[in-house]
Amino acid sequence: MKTRIPLLMVAVLRFTAVLSFGMLLQLRLRELGISIVVVSALATVRGAFNTLGSPVWGAVSDRINNRRFLLGITLLVPGLLYILYAFVQLPYQFILLGAVIAFFGSAFQPITMSLSTELAEEENVSSTSKEISLLNAASSMGMFIGRILISVLLLWLSVRSTIFFFSIIALSTVVPVFFMKGINRTVISSEERKKGFIAAFLPFVVDPAPMLKNGIWAIYMGSFMRQFGIAGTTSLIAVYLTEEMGLSKSLAVILTAINPLIQIFSHIYFGRLIGKIKAKTSATFGMFLTSLTALLFAVGNNWIAVAIAYFSLGIAFGAFINGAATFVVTHSPRKRKAEFLGVLRSSRSLGQMLGPLVAGVIASHSYVQMFFTMAVAIMLSGFLVLVFCKE
């Protein structure tokens, strides 16, 4: 508990701040008169640096003895940089700042998921999924708190002032790290440390067997396609809800808060259920249900349809991410879990990079066409995992 509680507090605070900046930046860029294509390009750049950073940080995490220190540094640097979003005004400044923050932010998931799985009973799927689900539930709690705070603050404050407020929260994420106690973990041998950067960054080049044996590659590819679709769907959602549907900024944010609120319960539920239905089944169900969200945005024309869409997304994400992460952890080499979790994050980030770019181009012609395209991509991800992954 001495490690778990501070770890969960870090997740709550980080996601309260970080996930809130996504919508704030959409609104801020539109205030400055910046085009939709540039708004989606910012999400693309952030996804690119998440893609590059996740496996690197995962490999570094596996190769040092003090993960707590590494976590603290990768939280501190973005925490200091977020406040600059309130001052920059040119598109390239937003993109450059977003790239640096995304690179350091990409360390969070592989490091914290590795720490959480080391709290689980060894080789126990139920215990592993439970620890992962608690971390994910804490993250969703932070997302929900952040959405509520944004919606309230935007009633009285400008977008720029709200960015100041969340910058303070982002910096506070470092505090719980000081209260984390070290936990016993398997440290890789000196011989494994010497295998080099390529072995760490691209493990399948040196040893492809773990990825091919049970279909981990399909989890990675499916995660990419799902994230491609949902990142594309949500990259312009604040603009769509306010400019196309005519909703107020506050109401638009409140509706998005439904997603993390439902995720809290979804993470806990599927974290316990995976031990019975298996990780692959949970991940596949989550992928198929995610496609429903994009379809609802395509056919809905009022706030009720938007609310239902975010409700389904909340259930879907809990099923997907807990299933996918548990599958990777239980089918990857014991001493390389952070590395393989980093590749999972990287595959999702690659989708986050490309999805908004494609969505921005299609949405400039038709939002409905964009939503349908994203829904098809997400649906295909479910079929891929269903066919090729083996428990």
Tab-separated table of C-alpha atoms in Angstrom:
chain	number	residue	atom	x	y	z
A	1	MET	CA	0.000	0.000	0.000
A	2	LYS	CA	2.968	2.336	0.629
A	3	THR	CA	3.733	2.165	-3.082
A	4	ARG	CA	0.228	1.718	-4.482
A	5	ILE	CA	-1.445	4.777	-2.912
A	6	PRO	CA	1.205	7.336	-4.008
A	7	LEU	CA	1.264	5.703	-7.448
A	8	LEU	CA	-2.504	6.050	-7.766
A	9	MET	CA	-2.312	9.665	-6.558
A	10	VAL	CA	0.257	10.409	-9.267
A	11	ALA	CA	-2.125	8.957	-11.855
A	12	VAL	CA	-5.085	11.000	-10.573
A	13	LEU	CA	-3.169	14.291	-10.584
A	14	ARG	CA	-1.450	13.685	-13.912
A	15	PHE	CA	-4.624	12.822	-15.774
A	16	THR	CA	-6.522	15.668	-14.115
A	17	ALA	CA	-4.065	18.035	-15.779
A	18	VAL	CA	-2.699	16.355	-18.891
A	19	LEU	CA	-5.901	15.055	-20.478
A	20	SER	CA	-7.522	18.428	-19.855
A	21	PHE	CA	-4.925	20.190	-21.983
A	22	GLY	CA	-6.126	18.345	-25.088
A	23	MET	CA	-9.443	20.190	-25.142
A	24	LEU	CA	-8.004	23.438	-23.798
A	25	LEU	CA	-5.492	23.573	-26.630
A	26	GLN	CA	-8.213	22.962	-29.233
A	27	LEU	CA	-10.176	25.898	-27.828
A	28	ARG	CA	-7.071	28.085	-27.441
A	29	LEU	CA	-5.922	27.500	-31.019
A	30	ARG	CA	-9.359	28.343	-32.388
A	31	GLU	CA	-9.409	31.525	-30.299
A	32	LEU	CA	-6.202	32.533	-32.057
A	33	GLY	CA	-7.832	31.876	-35.442
A	34	ILE	CA	-5.666	28.862	-36.266
A	35	SER	CA	-7.095	26.437	-38.852
A	36	ILE	CA	-8.591	22.995	-38.204
A	37	VAL	CA	-5.728	21.327	-40.054
A	38	VAL	CA	-3.184	22.883	-37.665
A	39	VAL	CA	-5.302	21.888	-34.654
A	40	SER	CA	-5.233	18.259	-35.824
A	41	ALA	CA	-1.535	18.575	-36.717
A	42	LEU	CA	-0.718	19.380	-33.079
A	43	ALA	CA	-2.333	16.100	-32.008
A	44	THR	CA	-0.342	14.360	-34.760
A	45	VAL	CA	2.986	15.744	-33.526
A	46	ARG	CA	2.204	14.813	-29.939
A	47	GLY	CA	1.351	11.300	-31.093
A	48	ALA	CA	4.609	11.071	-33.041
A	49	PHE	CA	6.753	11.872	-30.021
A	50	ASN	CA	4.713	9.525	-27.837
A	51	THR	CA	5.449	6.832	-30.431
A	52	LEU	CA	9.182	7.523	-30.321
A	53	GLY	CA	9.404	7.993	-26.581
A	54	SER	CA	7.387	5.124	-25.092
A	55	PRO	CA	9.622	2.168	-26.030
A	56	VAL	CA	12.737	4.201	-25.215
A	57	TRP	CA	11.521	5.104	-21.735
A	58	GLY	CA	10.268	1.542	-21.219
A	59	ALA	CA	13.703	0.149	-22.063
A	60	VAL	CA	15.450	2.724	-19.859
A	61	SER	CA	13.058	1.824	-17.036
A	62	ASP	CA	14.016	-1.839	-17.338
A	63	ARG	CA	17.705	-0.934	-17.154
A	64	ILE	CA	17.858	1.249	-14.048
A	65	ASN	CA	17.423	0.402	-10.394
A	66	ASN	CA	15.419	3.477	-9.397
A	67	ARG	CA	12.219	3.785	-11.373
A	68	ARG	CA	10.871	6.275	-8.854
A	69	PHE	CA	13.604	8.771	-9.759
A	70	LEU	CA	12.966	8.307	-13.484
A	71	LEU	CA	9.232	8.795	-12.979
A	72	GLY	CA	9.856	11.986	-10.998
A	73	ILE	CA	12.082	13.523	-13.693
A	74	THR	CA	9.667	12.700	-16.512
A	75	LEU	CA	6.828	14.315	-14.544
A	76	LEU	CA	8.807	17.400	-13.519
A	77	VAL	CA	9.951	18.499	-16.991
A	78	PRO	CA	6.444	18.613	-18.575
A	79	GLY	CA	5.084	20.158	-15.372
A	80	LEU	CA	7.449	23.093	-15.820
A	81	LEU	CA	6.642	23.480	-19.519
A	82	TYR	CA	2.832	23.395	-19.514
A	83	ILE	CA	2.533	27.002	-18.357
A	84	LEU	CA	4.183	28.148	-21.593
A	85	TYR	CA	1.017	27.179	-23.486
A	86	ALA	CA	-0.573	30.313	-22.010
A	87	PHE	CA	2.028	32.576	-23.635
A	88	VAL	CA	2.766	31.137	-27.091
A	89	GLN	CA	0.631	32.333	-30.010
A	90	LEU	CA	2.170	30.998	-33.218
A	91	PRO	CA	1.365	27.516	-34.612
A	92	TYR	CA	5.000	26.339	-34.729
A	93	GLN	CA	5.442	27.341	-31.063
A	94	PHE	CA	2.509	25.153	-30.001
A	95	ILE	CA	3.849	22.265	-32.079
A	96	LEU	CA	7.416	22.526	-30.745
A	97	LEU	CA	6.251	22.768	-27.149
A	98	GLY	CA	3.812	19.903	-27.638
A	99	ALA	CA	6.583	17.691	-29.037
A	100	VAL	CA	8.876	18.161	-26.025
A	101	ILE	CA	6.082	17.641	-23.504
A	102	ALA	CA	4.829	14.538	-25.339
A	103	PHE	CA	8.293	12.949	-25.387
A	104	PHE	CA	8.713	13.198	-21.618
A	105	GLY	CA	5.034	12.386	-21.013
A	106	SER	CA	5.383	9.143	-22.976
A	107	ALA	CA	7.400	7.713	-20.090
A	108	PHE	CA	4.438	7.674	-17.720
A	109	GLN	CA	2.543	4.624	-18.937
A	110	PRO	CA	5.386	2.076	-19.339
A	111	ILE	CA	6.945	3.096	-16.010
A	112	THR	CA	3.768	3.182	-13.921
A	113	MET	CA	2.256	0.045	-15.449
A	114	SER	CA	5.492	-1.818	-14.741
A	115	LEU	CA	5.435	-0.608	-11.155
A	116	SER	CA	1.805	-1.647	-10.763
A	117	THR	CA	2.297	-5.136	-12.245
A	118	GLU	CA	5.203	-5.740	-9.871
A	119	LEU	CA	2.716	-5.341	-7.029
A	120	ALA	CA	0.755	-8.287	-8.428
A	121	GLU	CA	1.236	-11.946	-7.620
A	122	GLU	CA	3.749	-13.452	-10.008
A	123	GLU	CA	2.279	-15.271	-13.026
A	124	ASN	CA	-1.280	-14.537	-11.815
A	125	VAL	CA	-3.507	-13.098	-14.547
A	126	SER	CA	-6.285	-12.029	-12.176
A	127	SER	CA	-3.898	-10.248	-9.818
A	128	THR	CA	-2.088	-8.568	-12.716
A	129	SER	CA	-5.302	-7.327	-14.341
A	130	LYS	CA	-6.520	-6.059	-10.961
A	131	GLU	CA	-3.398	-3.930	-10.404
A	132	ILE	CA	-3.548	-2.555	-13.955
A	133	SER	CA	-7.256	-1.783	-13.585
A	134	LEU	CA	-6.661	0.158	-10.335
A	135	LEU	CA	-4.045	2.312	-12.073
A	136	ASN	CA	-6.346	2.864	-15.046
A	137	ALA	CA	-9.283	3.673	-12.767
A	138	ALA	CA	-7.179	6.295	-10.984
A	139	SER	CA	-6.257	7.760	-14.369
A	140	SER	CA	-9.909	7.929	-15.381
A	141	MET	CA	-10.784	9.541	-12.058
A	142	GLY	CA	-8.263	12.239	-12.893
A	143	MET	CA	-9.746	12.677	-16.362
A	144	PHE	CA	-13.218	13.090	-14.884
A	145	ILE	CA	-12.068	15.608	-12.276
A	146	GLY	CA	-10.260	17.530	-14.987
A	147	ARG	CA	-13.321	17.700	-17.229
A	148	ILE	CA	-15.522	18.950	-14.377
A	149	LEU	CA	-12.943	21.559	-13.400
A	150	ILE	CA	-12.660	22.814	-16.984
A	151	SER	CA	-16.413	23.118	-17.423
A	152	VAL	CA	-16.740	25.084	-14.179
A	153	LEU	CA	-13.705	27.296	-14.738
A	154	LEU	CA	-14.736	28.209	-18.285
A	155	LEU	CA	-17.915	29.752	-16.867
A	156	TRP	CA	-15.800	32.453	-15.170
A	157	LEU	CA	-12.311	32.295	-16.652
A	158	SER	CA	-10.850	32.590	-20.122
A	159	VAL	CA	-9.209	29.603	-21.789
A	160	ARG	CA	-5.799	31.192	-21.170
A	161	SER	CA	-6.432	31.609	-17.440
A	162	THR	CA	-7.682	28.022	-17.233
A	163	ILE	CA	-4.388	26.870	-18.762
A	164	PHE	CA	-2.561	28.605	-15.875
A	165	PHE	CA	-4.692	26.716	-13.356
A	166	PHE	CA	-4.028	23.293	-14.874
A	167	SER	CA	-0.316	24.038	-15.198
A	168	ILE	CA	-0.138	24.185	-11.400
A	169	ILE	CA	-1.849	20.787	-11.138
A	170	ALA	CA	0.575	19.337	-13.704
A	171	LEU	CA	3.534	20.456	-11.610
A	172	SER	CA	2.018	18.989	-8.425
A	173	THR	CA	2.159	15.448	-9.876
A	174	VAL	CA	5.748	15.178	-8.694
A	175	VAL	CA	4.814	15.445	-5.000
A	176	PRO	CA	3.396	11.894	-4.447
A	177	VAL	CA	6.537	10.384	-6.011
A	178	PHE	CA	8.506	11.375	-2.898
A	179	PHE	CA	6.216	9.166	-0.801
A	180	MET	CA	6.664	6.046	-2.923
A	181	LYS	CA	8.671	3.244	-1.355
A	182	GLY	CA	10.891	0.937	-3.350
A	183	ILE	CA	9.515	-2.463	-4.294
A	184	ASN	CA	11.334	-5.662	-5.126
A	185	ARG	CA	11.659	-6.286	-8.820
A	186	THR	CA	13.690	-8.401	-11.208
A	187	VAL	CA	16.652	-6.401	-12.497
A	188	ILE	CA	18.108	-7.469	-15.836
A	189	SER	CA	21.611	-8.848	-15.860
A	190	SER	CA	24.716	-6.907	-16.891
A	191	GLU	CA	24.919	-9.032	-20.047
A	192	GLU	CA	21.403	-8.013	-21.053
A	193	ARG	CA	22.259	-4.363	-20.384
A	194	LYS	CA	25.024	-4.611	-22.985
A	195	LYS	CA	22.758	-5.756	-25.810
A	196	GLY	CA	22.501	-2.191	-27.003
A	197	PHE	CA	19.948	0.444	-27.886
A	198	ILE	CA	18.538	-1.358	-30.929
A	199	ALA	CA	17.689	-4.390	-28.817
A	200	ALA	CA	15.842	-2.118	-26.395
A	201	PHE	CA	14.078	0.100	-28.919
A	202	LEU	CA	13.175	-2.659	-31.384
A	203	PRO	CA	13.104	-5.888	-29.358
A	204	PHE	CA	11.524	-7.902	-32.179
A	205	VAL	CA	14.652	-7.299	-34.329
A	206	VAL	CA	16.804	-9.249	-31.870
A	207	ASP	CA	14.179	-11.600	-30.454
A	208	PRO	CA	10.870	-11.678	-32.395
A	209	ALA	CA	9.602	-14.880	-30.765
A	210	PRO	CA	7.666	-13.267	-27.850
A	211	MET	CA	5.753	-11.031	-30.272
A	212	LEU	CA	4.948	-13.791	-32.739
A	213	LYS	CA	4.211	-16.741	-30.466
A	214	ASN	CA	0.823	-15.721	-29.087
A	215	GLY	CA	-0.065	-12.831	-31.342
A	216	ILE	CA	1.190	-9.891	-29.299
A	217	TRP	CA	1.898	-8.263	-32.673
A	218	ALA	CA	-1.869	-8.339	-33.352
A	219	ILE	CA	-2.522	-6.545	-30.042
A	220	TYR	CA	-0.045	-3.891	-31.121
A	221	MET	CA	-1.531	-3.549	-34.605
A	222	GLY	CA	-5.089	-3.601	-33.279
A	223	SER	CA	-4.223	-0.992	-30.671
A	224	PHE	CA	-2.767	1.190	-33.409
A	225	MET	CA	-5.918	0.931	-35.529
A	226	ARG	CA	-8.235	1.558	-32.583
A	227	GLN	CA	-6.254	4.603	-31.494
A	228	PHE	CA	-6.094	5.823	-35.091
A	229	GLY	CA	-9.884	5.800	-35.184
A	230	ILE	CA	-10.695	7.207	-31.765
A	231	ALA	CA	-7.916	9.840	-31.834
A	232	GLY	CA	-9.171	10.983	-35.210
A	233	THR	CA	-12.730	11.065	-33.882
A	234	THR	CA	-11.897	13.131	-30.791
A	235	SER	CA	-9.088	15.348	-32.165
A	236	LEU	CA	-11.643	17.895	-33.392
A	237	ILE	CA	-14.535	17.080	-31.091
A	238	ALA	CA	-14.387	20.349	-29.127
A	239	VAL	CA	-14.531	22.269	-32.417
A	240	TYR	CA	-17.328	20.024	-33.747
A	241	LEU	CA	-19.515	20.331	-30.648
A	242	THR	CA	-19.145	24.098	-30.332
A	243	GLU	CA	-19.045	25.191	-33.975
A	244	GLU	CA	-21.131	22.555	-35.772
A	245	MET	CA	-23.653	21.556	-33.086
A	246	GLY	CA	-23.741	24.977	-31.431
A	247	LEU	CA	-23.106	23.786	-27.858
A	248	SER	CA	-21.484	26.073	-25.308
A	249	LYS	CA	-17.869	25.382	-24.317
A	250	SER	CA	-18.939	24.457	-20.792
A	251	LEU	CA	-21.624	21.981	-21.948
A	252	ALA	CA	-19.268	20.439	-24.504
A	253	VAL	CA	-16.701	19.722	-21.787
A	254	ILE	CA	-19.352	18.372	-19.393
A	255	LEU	CA	-20.443	15.863	-22.048
A	256	THR	CA	-16.864	14.672	-22.533
A	257	ALA	CA	-16.661	14.096	-18.767
A	258	ILE	CA	-19.121	11.195	-19.132
A	259	ASN	CA	-16.357	9.139	-20.718
A	260	PRO	CA	-13.844	9.175	-17.804
A	261	LEU	CA	-16.653	8.892	-15.233
A	262	ILE	CA	-17.839	5.615	-16.768
A	263	GLN	CA	-14.230	4.507	-17.251
A	264	ILE	CA	-13.682	4.472	-13.489
A	265	PHE	CA	-16.260	1.706	-13.044
A	266	SER	CA	-15.372	0.035	-16.337
A	267	HIS	CA	-11.704	-0.366	-15.347
A	268	ILE	CA	-12.581	-1.957	-12.032
A	269	TYR	CA	-15.241	-4.214	-13.534
A	270	PHE	CA	-13.159	-5.534	-16.417
A	271	GLY	CA	-10.050	-5.741	-14.220
A	272	ARG	CA	-11.904	-8.351	-12.171
A	273	LEU	CA	-13.705	-9.941	-15.114
A	274	ILE	CA	-10.575	-10.628	-17.187
A	275	GLY	CA	-9.602	-13.483	-14.898
A	276	LYS	CA	-12.781	-15.251	-16.057
A	277	ILE	CA	-13.247	-14.205	-19.687
A	278	LYS	CA	-9.538	-13.779	-20.604
A	279	ALA	CA	-7.678	-10.686	-21.741
A	280	LYS	CA	-8.210	-11.225	-25.484
A	281	THR	CA	-12.005	-11.307	-25.122
A	282	SER	CA	-12.009	-8.100	-23.100
A	283	ALA	CA	-9.761	-6.261	-25.565
A	284	THR	CA	-11.821	-7.380	-28.566
A	285	PHE	CA	-15.106	-6.345	-26.970
A	286	GLY	CA	-13.635	-2.944	-26.131
A	287	MET	CA	-12.521	-2.409	-29.720
A	288	PHE	CA	-15.899	-3.259	-31.233
A	289	LEU	CA	-17.731	-1.077	-28.728
A	290	THR	CA	-15.378	1.843	-29.444
A	291	SER	CA	-16.492	1.830	-33.088
A	292	LEU	CA	-20.033	2.507	-31.851
A	293	THR	CA	-18.866	5.836	-30.429
A	294	ALA	CA	-17.703	7.110	-33.824
A	295	LEU	CA	-20.937	5.896	-35.439
A	296	LEU	CA	-23.034	7.729	-32.849
A	297	PHE	CA	-21.162	10.953	-33.553
A	298	ALA	CA	-21.838	10.433	-37.256
A	299	VAL	CA	-25.604	9.945	-36.952
A	300	GLY	CA	-26.345	12.000	-33.813
A	301	ASN	CA	-27.503	15.591	-34.074
A	302	ASN	CA	-28.062	16.606	-30.435
A	303	TRP	CA	-26.408	16.476	-27.038
A	304	ILE	CA	-28.228	13.260	-26.064
A	305	ALA	CA	-26.515	11.308	-28.853
A	306	VAL	CA	-23.185	12.799	-27.777
A	307	ALA	CA	-23.821	11.708	-24.179
A	308	ILE	CA	-24.613	8.135	-25.284
A	309	ALA	CA	-21.490	8.088	-27.443
A	310	TYR	CA	-19.266	9.062	-24.534
A	311	PHE	CA	-21.038	6.550	-22.274
A	312	SER	CA	-20.215	3.710	-24.683
A	313	LEU	CA	-16.645	4.971	-25.030
A	314	GLY	CA	-16.204	4.853	-21.255
A	315	ILE	CA	-17.242	1.193	-21.126
A	316	ALA	CA	-15.199	0.367	-24.216
A	317	PHE	CA	-11.938	1.847	-22.991
A	318	GLY	CA	-11.981	-0.063	-19.718
A	319	ALA	CA	-12.519	-3.323	-21.587
A	320	PHE	CA	-9.898	-2.563	-24.229
A	321	ILE	CA	-6.938	-1.168	-22.292
A	322	ASN	CA	-7.108	-3.604	-19.376
A	323	GLY	CA	-7.433	-6.521	-21.765
A	324	ALA	CA	-4.619	-5.332	-24.040
A	325	ALA	CA	-2.200	-4.463	-21.221
A	326	THR	CA	-2.890	-7.707	-19.345
A	327	PHE	CA	-2.359	-9.724	-22.541
A	328	VAL	CA	0.999	-8.026	-23.155
A	329	VAL	CA	2.184	-8.412	-19.543
A	330	THR	CA	1.246	-12.087	-19.307
A	331	HIS	CA	2.752	-12.998	-22.687
A	332	SER	CA	5.981	-10.969	-22.603
A	333	PRO	CA	9.354	-11.944	-21.046
A	334	ARG	CA	9.439	-11.284	-17.304
A	335	LYS	CA	12.466	-8.994	-17.449
A	336	ARG	CA	11.181	-6.913	-20.364
A	337	LYS	CA	7.641	-6.023	-19.299
A	338	ALA	CA	8.199	-2.248	-19.264
A	339	GLU	CA	9.791	-2.535	-22.690
A	340	PHE	CA	6.831	-4.419	-24.168
A	341	LEU	CA	4.349	-2.126	-22.434
A	342	GLY	CA	6.285	0.751	-23.971
A	343	VAL	CA	5.755	-0.752	-27.412
A	344	LEU	CA	2.027	-1.059	-26.633
A	345	ARG	CA	1.957	2.629	-25.752
A	346	SER	CA	4.013	3.363	-28.859
A	347	SER	CA	1.582	1.527	-31.141
A	348	ARG	CA	-1.310	3.505	-29.673
A	349	SER	CA	0.652	6.730	-30.004
A	350	LEU	CA	1.340	5.990	-33.657
A	351	GLY	CA	-2.413	5.805	-34.147
A	352	GLN	CA	-2.756	9.031	-32.174
A	353	MET	CA	-0.276	10.600	-34.563
A	354	LEU	CA	-1.857	9.539	-37.845
A	355	GLY	CA	-5.562	9.508	-36.904
A	356	PRO	CA	-5.941	13.262	-36.301
A	357	LEU	CA	-3.994	14.045	-39.468
A	358	VAL	CA	-6.333	11.979	-41.642
A	359	ALA	CA	-9.374	13.176	-39.688
A	360	GLY	CA	-8.423	16.813	-40.192
A	361	VAL	CA	-8.230	16.375	-43.957
A	362	ILE	CA	-11.565	14.509	-44.200
A	363	ALA	CA	-13.360	16.793	-41.720
A	364	SER	CA	-12.480	19.824	-43.816
A	365	HIS	CA	-14.950	18.343	-46.325
A	366	SER	CA	-17.371	16.433	-44.077
A	367	TYR	CA	-17.461	15.608	-40.373
A	368	VAL	CA	-19.927	12.761	-40.970
A	369	GLN	CA	-17.638	11.142	-43.530
A	370	MET	CA	-14.741	11.493	-41.094
A	371	PHE	CA	-16.663	9.783	-38.282
A	372	PHE	CA	-17.681	6.863	-40.511
A	373	THR	CA	-14.097	6.376	-41.731
A	374	MET	CA	-12.798	6.266	-38.169
A	375	ALA	CA	-15.540	3.791	-37.152
A	376	VAL	CA	-14.498	1.339	-39.905
A	377	ALA	CA	-10.831	1.504	-38.845
A	378	ILE	CA	-11.757	0.744	-35.215
A	379	MET	CA	-14.005	-2.157	-36.212
A	380	LEU	CA	-11.185	-3.740	-38.240
A	381	SER	CA	-8.930	-3.626	-35.166
A	382	GLY	CA	-11.352	-5.861	-33.287
A	383	PHE	CA	-11.390	-8.455	-36.064
A	384	LEU	CA	-7.574	-8.464	-36.167
A	385	VAL	CA	-7.219	-9.275	-32.458
A	386	LEU	CA	-10.076	-11.776	-32.577
A	387	VAL	CA	-8.432	-13.800	-35.348
A	388	PHE	CA	-4.712	-13.700	-34.535
A	389	CYS	CA	-4.300	-13.419	-30.741
A	390	LYS	CA	-4.003	-16.662	-28.780
A	391	GLU	CA	-4.241	-16.920	-25.001
